[in-house]
C-alpha positions as a LaTeX table, in Angstrom:
\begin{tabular}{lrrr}
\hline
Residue & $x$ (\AA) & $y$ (\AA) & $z$ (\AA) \\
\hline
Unk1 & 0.00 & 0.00 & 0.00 \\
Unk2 & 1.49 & 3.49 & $-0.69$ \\
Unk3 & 1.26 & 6.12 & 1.77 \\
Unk4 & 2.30 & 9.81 & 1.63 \\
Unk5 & 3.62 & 9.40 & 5.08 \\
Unk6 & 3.89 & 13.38 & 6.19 \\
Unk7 & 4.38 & 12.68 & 9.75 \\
Unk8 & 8.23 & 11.96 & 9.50 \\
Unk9 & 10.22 & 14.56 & 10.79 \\
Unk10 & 11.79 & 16.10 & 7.14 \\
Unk11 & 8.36 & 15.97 & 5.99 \\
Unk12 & 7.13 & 17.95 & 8.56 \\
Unk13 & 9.89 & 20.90 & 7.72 \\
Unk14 & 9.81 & 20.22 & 4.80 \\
Unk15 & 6.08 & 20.72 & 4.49 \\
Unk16 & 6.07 & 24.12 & 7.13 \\
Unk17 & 9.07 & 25.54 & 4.90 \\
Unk18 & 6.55 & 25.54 & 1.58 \\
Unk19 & 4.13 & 26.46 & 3.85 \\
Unk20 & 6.30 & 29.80 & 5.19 \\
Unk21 & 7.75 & 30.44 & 1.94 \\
Unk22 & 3.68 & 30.58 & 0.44 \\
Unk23 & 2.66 & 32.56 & 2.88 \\
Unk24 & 5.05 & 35.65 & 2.36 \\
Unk25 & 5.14 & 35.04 & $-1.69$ \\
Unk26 & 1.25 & 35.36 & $-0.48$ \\
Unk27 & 1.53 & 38.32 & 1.77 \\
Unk28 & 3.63 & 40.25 & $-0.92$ \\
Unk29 & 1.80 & 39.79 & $-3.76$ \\
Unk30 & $-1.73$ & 40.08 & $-1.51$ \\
Unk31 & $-3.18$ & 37.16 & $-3.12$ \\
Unk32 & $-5.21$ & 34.85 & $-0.66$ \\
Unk33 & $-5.64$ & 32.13 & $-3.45$ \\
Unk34 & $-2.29$ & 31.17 & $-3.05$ \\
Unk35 & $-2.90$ & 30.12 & 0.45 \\
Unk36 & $-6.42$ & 28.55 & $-0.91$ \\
Unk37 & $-4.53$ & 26.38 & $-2.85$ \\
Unk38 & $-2.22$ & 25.13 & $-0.29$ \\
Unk39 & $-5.32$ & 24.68 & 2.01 \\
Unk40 & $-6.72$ & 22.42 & $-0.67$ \\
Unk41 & $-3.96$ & 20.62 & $-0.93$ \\
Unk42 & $-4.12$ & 19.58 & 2.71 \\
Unk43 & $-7.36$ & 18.93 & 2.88 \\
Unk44 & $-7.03$ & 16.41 & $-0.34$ \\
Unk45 & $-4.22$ & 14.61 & 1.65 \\
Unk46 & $-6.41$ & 14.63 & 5.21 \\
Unk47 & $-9.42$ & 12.93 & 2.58 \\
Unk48 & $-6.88$ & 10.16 & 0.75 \\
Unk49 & $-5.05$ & 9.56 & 4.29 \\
Unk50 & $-9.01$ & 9.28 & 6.00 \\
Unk51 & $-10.04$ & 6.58 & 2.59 \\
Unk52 & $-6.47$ & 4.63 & 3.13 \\
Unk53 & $-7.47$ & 4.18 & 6.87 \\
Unk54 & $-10.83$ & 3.35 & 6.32 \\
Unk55 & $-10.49$ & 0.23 & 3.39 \\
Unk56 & $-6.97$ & $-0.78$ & 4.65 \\
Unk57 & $-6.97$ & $-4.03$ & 4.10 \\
Unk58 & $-5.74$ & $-6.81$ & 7.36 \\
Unk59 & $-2.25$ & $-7.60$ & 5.78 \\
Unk60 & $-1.58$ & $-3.54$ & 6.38 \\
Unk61 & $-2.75$ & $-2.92$ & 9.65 \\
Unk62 & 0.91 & $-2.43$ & 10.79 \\
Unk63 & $-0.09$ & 0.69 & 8.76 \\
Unk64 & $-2.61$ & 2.36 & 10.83 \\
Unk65 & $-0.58$ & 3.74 & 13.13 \\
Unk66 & 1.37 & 5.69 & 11.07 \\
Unk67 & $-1.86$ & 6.95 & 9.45 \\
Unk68 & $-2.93$ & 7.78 & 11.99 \\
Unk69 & $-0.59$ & 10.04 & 12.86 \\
Unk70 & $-0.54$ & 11.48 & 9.50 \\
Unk71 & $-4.05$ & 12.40 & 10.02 \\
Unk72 & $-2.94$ & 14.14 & 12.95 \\
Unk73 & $-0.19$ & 15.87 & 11.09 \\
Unk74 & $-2.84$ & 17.20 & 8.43 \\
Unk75 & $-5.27$ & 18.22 & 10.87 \\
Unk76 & $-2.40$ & 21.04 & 12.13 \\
Unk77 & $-1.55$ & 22.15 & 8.69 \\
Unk78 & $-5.06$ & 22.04 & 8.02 \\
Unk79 & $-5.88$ & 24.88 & 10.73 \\
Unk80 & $-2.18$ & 26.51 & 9.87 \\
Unk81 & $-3.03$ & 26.80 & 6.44 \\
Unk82 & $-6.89$ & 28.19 & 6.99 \\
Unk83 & $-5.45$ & 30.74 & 9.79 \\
Unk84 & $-2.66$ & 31.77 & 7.12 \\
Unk85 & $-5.35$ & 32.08 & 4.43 \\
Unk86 & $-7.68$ & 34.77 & 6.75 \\
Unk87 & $-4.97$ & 36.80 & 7.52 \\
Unk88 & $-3.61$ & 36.74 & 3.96 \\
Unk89 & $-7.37$ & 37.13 & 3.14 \\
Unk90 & $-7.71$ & 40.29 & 5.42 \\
Unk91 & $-4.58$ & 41.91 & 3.80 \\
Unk92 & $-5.58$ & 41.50 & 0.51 \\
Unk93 & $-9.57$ & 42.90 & 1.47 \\
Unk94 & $-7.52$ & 45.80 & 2.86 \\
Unk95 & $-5.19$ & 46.42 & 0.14 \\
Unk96 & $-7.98$ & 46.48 & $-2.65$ \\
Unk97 & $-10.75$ & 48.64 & 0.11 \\
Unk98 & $-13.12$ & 45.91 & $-0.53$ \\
Unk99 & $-16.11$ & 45.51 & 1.96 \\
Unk100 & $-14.77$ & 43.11 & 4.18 \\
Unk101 & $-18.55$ & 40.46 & 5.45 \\
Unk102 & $-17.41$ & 39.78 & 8.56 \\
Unk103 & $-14.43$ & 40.92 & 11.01 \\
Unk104 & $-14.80$ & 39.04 & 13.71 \\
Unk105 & $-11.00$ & 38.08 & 14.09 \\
Unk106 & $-9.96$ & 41.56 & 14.11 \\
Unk107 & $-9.23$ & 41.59 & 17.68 \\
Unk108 & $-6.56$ & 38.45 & 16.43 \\
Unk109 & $-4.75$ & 40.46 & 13.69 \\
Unk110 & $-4.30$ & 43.26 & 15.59 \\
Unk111 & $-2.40$ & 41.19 & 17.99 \\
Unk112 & $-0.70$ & 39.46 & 15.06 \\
\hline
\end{tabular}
């Protein structure tokens, strides 16, 4: 069975260095689809990681605990991703004076 395994430790920097390096190319150019993209492309990894652990068959059950954890691991880039993609989000609303529905983090980005 293959298995993008992203809870090993140089997949983990790995993954928060393209993750960084997104968010400022994001930030400068005050584009929030770039971080949409990268959110989507956790969220497809948290869905084939989820089907993997659901029809894995009995001769991989050694398997599921290292699925498990990289379910684990997507859930936190999941919410890193989605926090990076409102602020990045916020910038850009700013930076074009678009009507902004909602501000009800704006007590977090002034922290930020």
């Amino acid at each position: 069975m293959f298995i993008i395994d992203i809870s090993t430790p140089f997949a983990i920097i790995s993954a928060v260095a393209i993750l960084l390096s997104l968010l400022l190319l994001a930030k400068e150019l005050k584009k929030s689809a770039i971080m949409a993209v990268l959110l989507g492309a956790f969220v497809a990894l948290l869905v084939v990681h989820t089907i993997q652990l659901i029809t894995i068959s009995e001769a991989y059950l050694y398997l599921s605990s290292t699925l498990a954890k990289c379910l684990t691991v997507d859930f936190i880039f999941i919410l890193l991703s989605y926090i990076s993609y409102m602020w990045v989000d916020d910038i850009e609303t700013k930076y074009k004076n678009k009507k902004s529905i909602d501000n009800s983090l704006d007590w977090f980005w002034k922290k930020v």
